[in-house]
Structures are given as C-alpha cells and as structure tokens.
Amino acid sequence: MNYYNNDTIIYHNGKLVKAAEEKIDLYSQSLHYGLSVFEGVRSYKTASGETKIFKPVEHYERLKISAETVNLPYNYNTQALIDATYEVLKLNNLQDAYIRPVVYAPANMSFAPNTESYIFIQAWEMAPFLGEKLLRIMTSSFQRPNPKAFKMHAKVAGHYVNSILASQEAKAKGFDEALLLDINDNIAEGPGSNIFFEKDGVLHTPKPGYILSGITRATVFEICTKLNIPIVEGAYTIEQLKQADSVFFCGTAAEVIGWESIDDTIFPKPWKESLGAKIQEAYQNLVHEKN
Ligand code: PMP
C-alpha cells in the first residue's frame, strides 16, 4: 500500500512538511515500548461536493484522553488540530481519506513520565467502504487485554499488538477477521471494531468496560434512536452470539459491515433484511451528509 510519496504533506509539530523528509527520534519511548496514542479518522466527499471530516471533535478529544490516560503531555488544541487536518487534506488533494494523528514520546529509555510529546497528522486516500461482501469471522484464541493491566478506553499503540496477533491468526486460518473475547469469556470486540448483533428485533452490544467503546458505536446508538431500533448493552457469551439473527462490526475504518458467519455458524437473516443493513445505509447517509 502506498501511504505517501515524495510530494505527500503531513502536519508535524506545528508545521506542514514533506512526509518523506521528516525524522523521528530512534530513541523515542514510543518506538521502544509502544507508548504512543493515535486516532483513526475519516473524511468524506459529501453530497454537496465539500470534504468533511466525520466527528473530528470526538476524535481529537479522544486523542487527548488517550494521551492523558498514559501520562503523555498533551498541549494541543482541538480546533487547531482540526484546522491542520483540513490543511493536510487540501494540500494532498484528498477527499475520501483516512486520517492518522499520532502523539509520541521523546527519547526516553526509562519508564519515567515524559515532560514533552510530539504530534503528527498523516492522511491517505481511502475509498468509502461498500459493505457488499459479508465477513467470515473466527473466534480468536487471543483474549482482549485485562482492563486491570491496560487502560482499554485509550487508543494506545501497544494495545494493537493484541489486535495484530488476533487478526493475523484469523487470516492465516482463512477467515476475514477475528472476534476477541474478554477475560470473562464474554464477547468483546474485533481487532479494530465494535460488534452488534440482532436477536428478535433488538440490537445487542457488549457494554463498556472490556472494549474500546468507539465513536462509530456511539453513532450507531444515535441512528437507532432516530430509527426507533431497540438497543441493549450487556455481557454476552459466544453461545448467545451464535443464536443471533444477524451480526455486524462497526468502526471508523470498517464503517458498518455485516457478518456471514462465526466459526462454523452461519447467521440466518439475509443481510439486506437485517437491522444492520438499515444502520449501514443510515451511516453512509450521515457521513456523506445525504438527506
Ligand atoms: N475497538 C477497537 C479495538 C478499535 O481499534 C476501534 C477503532 N478505533 C474500534 C473499536 C472502533 O472505534 P471507532 O468507532 O472510534 O473507530
């Protein structure tokens, strides 16, 4: 995948600069121990033709919370970062894009807290997801990390070693993606997305505590309020999930994407008739500012 070329511009510590010419410190605590925080944001070419970042305030506020949660100094202003992100999009001629802000640590081989941090914002083209193909999911042999060992509400780079292990395992076994359970063996989330399932006209999703409770997940709640779809948060076993009528993942990158199956179990409801399909359509309308 080509994330950048010699002309690509990024935002780095207050300046708009060429990605290919930037350096980061090889002695950064982030590189050695995985202590950096990041966001995954999307922009869309909306119905009016204008480029709009979806929920930028929510993403940059979460970046701040993530940084503060792991004691990375955070002296950035949300609106200034949003303005910088629009500059990056414009300078790179991007409309449908994935945006990756990262806050990282200085040179620090110790475990002592940092007195400063750095930030960059990258963006690359990402076509809007069409969601036609349903996912074949595998129950992962990897659990999500224990929330008493990690701060699971923060989007910390090191947490993603767990995501990568689970995703690679699923793909090596011929599946599209993994579903991870929590330390109590309840369903938790995908490597980079939250899960919802439909049962008898009601949507269910794991309650916060063992998951990264995503911005898309919150958007699904908003859509359900508008569409009068009943929605419940709880703790669910994999056996309960296998009794579902239909299932979907949601996340900024994944948007809303339906499942075909988990392990050997195929979900009975045709996707087009599912609550997930309605939410998928509403989500696409929302991000594209249609209707
Ligand atoms: N869970 C995990 C582990 C994730 O990495 C993501 C992606 N940020 C999500 C859920 C979905 O979060 P969001 O909707 O905010 O992108």
XYZ file of C-alpha atoms and ligand atoms in Angstrom:
307
model
C 0.000 0.000 0.000
C 1.246 3.450 -0.904
C 0.656 5.693 2.058
C 2.812 8.500 0.759
C 5.144 9.622 -1.969
C 7.775 12.332 -2.343
C 5.105 15.044 -2.560
C 2.968 13.990 0.402
C 2.489 16.631 3.088
C 1.962 15.862 6.751
C 1.491 18.044 9.797
C 4.410 17.612 12.202
C 4.775 19.633 15.393
C 3.064 22.752 14.097
C 4.394 22.660 10.547
C 3.147 21.364 7.205
C 6.098 19.418 5.831
C 7.034 16.676 3.384
C 6.452 13.215 4.861
C 9.499 11.795 3.063
C 11.822 14.352 4.653
C 10.699 14.065 8.285
C 12.574 12.236 11.031
C 11.523 10.824 14.344
C 13.868 10.034 17.200
C 15.114 6.425 17.176
C 15.415 6.714 20.957
C 11.720 7.566 21.367
C 9.984 5.740 24.200
C 7.102 5.174 21.755
C 9.186 3.080 19.397
C 10.819 1.011 22.141
C 7.811 0.360 24.380
C 4.713 1.105 22.297
C 3.748 4.147 24.304
C 2.152 6.458 21.785
C -1.502 7.282 21.241
C -3.315 7.717 17.983
C -6.593 8.200 16.194
C -8.220 6.775 13.108
C -10.420 9.388 11.468
C -12.178 9.536 8.122
C -13.095 12.334 5.780
C -15.696 12.061 3.065
C -16.648 13.806 -0.127
C -20.144 14.826 0.963
C -23.292 15.172 -1.151
C -22.555 18.890 -1.687
C -19.090 18.053 -3.007
C -17.389 19.508 0.056
C -14.853 17.445 2.007
C -15.937 16.873 5.605
C -14.152 15.124 8.446
C -16.631 12.927 10.322
C -16.857 13.751 14.044
C -13.447 15.487 14.243
C -14.048 16.927 17.714
C -14.887 13.495 19.127
C -11.698 12.020 17.632
C -9.365 14.759 18.834
C -10.977 14.800 22.272
C -10.396 11.047 22.489
C -6.770 11.591 21.415
C -6.385 13.969 24.366
C -7.993 11.497 26.775
C -5.790 8.689 25.434
C -2.641 10.801 25.923
C -3.589 11.898 29.431
C -4.518 8.339 30.373
C -0.955 7.149 29.702
C 0.724 10.296 31.052
C 1.809 11.723 27.712
C 1.789 15.531 27.978
C -0.889 16.925 25.690
C -0.689 20.611 24.867
C -2.635 20.624 21.626
C -5.813 22.481 20.837
C -8.630 20.506 19.228
C -9.733 23.234 16.837
C -6.139 23.951 15.773
C -5.646 20.243 15.035
C -8.896 20.080 13.054
C -7.782 23.109 11.030
C -4.398 21.467 10.450
C -6.120 18.272 9.320
C -8.178 20.156 6.735
C -4.920 21.750 5.526
C -3.315 18.315 5.156
C -6.346 17.088 3.177
C -6.277 20.140 0.919
C -2.531 20.088 0.283
C -2.678 16.393 -0.645
C -5.844 16.757 -2.730
C -7.743 14.266 -0.610
C -11.494 13.917 -0.141
C -12.296 10.324 0.853
C -9.383 9.827 3.208
C -8.199 8.056 6.298
C -6.520 10.386 8.761
C -3.989 9.224 11.303
C -2.934 11.602 14.094
C -0.220 10.218 16.402
C 1.117 11.669 19.653
C 4.505 10.228 20.517
C 7.151 10.427 23.194
C 10.662 11.880 23.085
C 13.895 9.948 23.617
C 13.404 8.140 26.903
C 14.719 4.670 27.619
C 13.434 4.778 31.183
C 9.858 4.277 32.323
C 9.748 7.770 33.790
C 6.925 10.016 32.585
C 7.731 12.332 29.711
C 7.834 16.076 30.074
C 7.013 16.659 26.415
C 5.370 14.959 23.467
C 5.247 15.355 19.686
C 2.452 15.077 17.182
C 1.984 14.333 13.516
C -1.074 14.011 11.302
C -0.943 11.839 8.208
C -3.684 11.249 5.647
C -4.064 8.938 2.704
C -6.791 8.064 0.271
C -9.315 5.527 1.447
C -12.276 4.727 -0.733
C -15.619 4.633 1.039
C -16.471 1.135 2.049
C -19.295 -0.514 0.130
C -20.069 -3.324 2.524
C -21.294 -5.787 -0.062
C -19.215 -8.742 0.994
C -20.115 -10.257 4.344
C -17.349 -11.250 6.733
C -16.402 -14.744 7.835
C -15.225 -14.366 11.417
C -13.216 -16.620 13.692
C -13.382 -16.668 17.487
C -9.850 -15.697 18.403
C -7.611 -17.735 20.657
C -6.381 -14.340 21.908
C -8.360 -12.511 24.607
C -8.636 -8.736 24.768
C -6.247 -7.405 27.411
C -7.341 -7.352 31.035
C -8.581 -3.809 31.843
C -6.677 -4.073 35.112
C -3.478 -4.435 33.057
C -4.221 -1.797 30.403
C -6.464 1.243 30.110
C -8.728 -0.155 27.460
C -10.622 3.090 26.754
C -7.384 4.694 25.497
C -6.181 4.210 21.943
C -2.589 3.293 22.738
C -0.242 1.871 20.111
C 0.930 -1.006 22.324
C -2.613 -2.368 22.666
C -2.581 -3.100 18.961
C -0.054 -5.895 19.305
C -3.022 -7.869 20.653
C -5.136 -6.778 17.653
C -2.421 -7.717 15.169
C -1.913 -11.170 16.702
C -5.647 -11.889 16.587
C -6.150 -10.578 13.063
C -3.128 -12.410 11.669
C -4.238 -15.653 13.319
C -7.728 -15.372 11.784
C -6.379 -14.592 8.316
C -3.826 -17.413 8.482
C -6.738 -19.772 9.134
C -8.663 -18.495 6.107
C -11.100 -16.158 7.867
C -11.626 -12.468 7.147
C -11.261 -11.251 10.707
C -11.197 -12.196 14.393
C -13.593 -11.724 17.261
C -11.905 -11.457 20.651
C -13.466 -12.457 23.948
C -12.779 -10.678 27.224
C -11.160 -12.138 30.328
C -14.566 -13.484 31.444
C -15.079 -15.250 28.107
C -17.766 -12.817 27.041
C -17.656 -11.371 23.529
C -15.677 -8.120 23.420
C -14.780 -6.688 20.014
C -12.835 -7.111 16.810
C -9.170 -6.124 16.469
C -10.278 -2.667 15.332
C -14.064 -2.529 15.556
C -17.052 -2.960 17.858
C -19.701 -5.645 17.482
C -23.506 -5.541 17.436
C -25.894 -8.452 16.994
C -29.586 -8.638 16.216
C -31.899 -11.027 18.037
C -35.696 -10.922 17.699
C -35.777 -7.313 16.535
C -33.432 -5.994 19.250
C -29.796 -4.963 18.825
C -27.290 -6.057 21.453
C -23.710 -4.911 22.046
C -21.101 -5.543 24.750
C -21.201 -2.902 27.468
C -18.171 -0.673 28.049
C -15.501 -1.992 30.407
C -13.615 -4.516 28.309
C -13.729 -2.715 24.967
C -12.702 0.451 23.207
C -16.148 1.983 23.135
C -15.914 3.507 19.677
C -17.146 6.708 18.102
C -18.910 4.649 15.416
C -20.544 2.571 18.166
C -21.885 5.823 19.652
C -23.101 6.837 16.184
C -24.952 3.510 15.861
C -26.739 4.346 19.127
C -27.721 7.748 17.700
C -29.002 6.134 14.493
C -31.013 3.591 16.497
C -32.674 6.382 18.473
C -33.673 8.085 15.220
C -34.902 4.870 13.586
C -36.623 3.573 16.745
C -34.493 0.451 16.850
C -34.305 -1.004 20.376
C -30.749 -1.440 21.605
C -29.358 -3.074 24.742
C -25.853 -3.238 26.251
C -24.858 -6.349 28.147
C -22.468 -9.226 28.690
C -22.872 -11.976 26.114
C -21.308 -15.373 25.628
C -20.174 -16.742 22.299
C -23.060 -19.254 22.529
C -25.525 -16.355 22.724
C -23.857 -14.696 19.745
C -24.221 -17.899 17.714
C -28.012 -17.710 18.252
C -28.150 -14.219 16.685
C -30.220 -13.441 13.594
C -27.528 -11.166 12.150
C -24.282 -9.503 13.241
C -22.128 -6.561 12.219
C -18.868 -4.848 13.068
C -18.547 -1.083 13.157
C -15.610 1.292 13.345
C -14.241 4.349 11.625
C -12.267 2.313 9.085
C -14.724 -0.609 8.816
C -17.811 1.670 8.891
C -20.746 -0.781 9.225
C -20.054 -4.228 7.836
C -22.175 -7.347 8.117
C -21.078 -10.826 9.050
C -21.783 -14.038 7.188
C -20.628 -16.394 9.920
C -18.632 -17.062 13.042
C -16.564 -20.247 13.073
C -18.996 -22.853 11.621
C -22.183 -20.929 12.383
C -23.871 -19.019 9.552
C -26.294 -16.251 10.573
C -29.781 -16.919 9.179
C -31.145 -13.469 8.376
C -30.366 -12.170 4.875
C -28.168 -9.094 5.338
C -30.421 -6.846 3.257
C -33.324 -7.548 5.647
C -31.264 -7.054 8.812
C -31.191 -4.112 11.218
C -27.504 -3.867 10.361
C -28.303 -3.101 6.714
C -30.639 -0.275 7.770
C -27.969 1.128 10.047
C -25.325 0.733 7.350
C -27.427 2.817 4.962
C -28.177 5.447 7.600
C -24.474 5.617 8.481
C -23.487 6.161 4.844
C -26.103 8.904 4.534
C -24.836 10.543 7.706
C -21.140 10.581 6.813
C -21.936 11.776 3.290
C -24.444 14.361 4.595
C -27.181 12.986 2.325
C -30.879 13.757 3.038
N -12.313 -1.253 19.009
C -11.012 -1.184 18.688
C -10.053 -2.089 19.369
C -10.575 -0.259 17.735
O -9.282 -0.184 17.407
C -11.506 0.585 17.090
C -11.051 1.563 16.053
N -10.669 2.784 16.634
C -12.850 0.474 17.457
C -13.213 -0.451 18.424
C -13.893 1.362 16.836
O -13.690 2.681 17.246
P -14.137 3.912 16.367
O -15.564 3.676 16.013
O -13.970 5.064 17.281
O -13.268 3.962 15.170
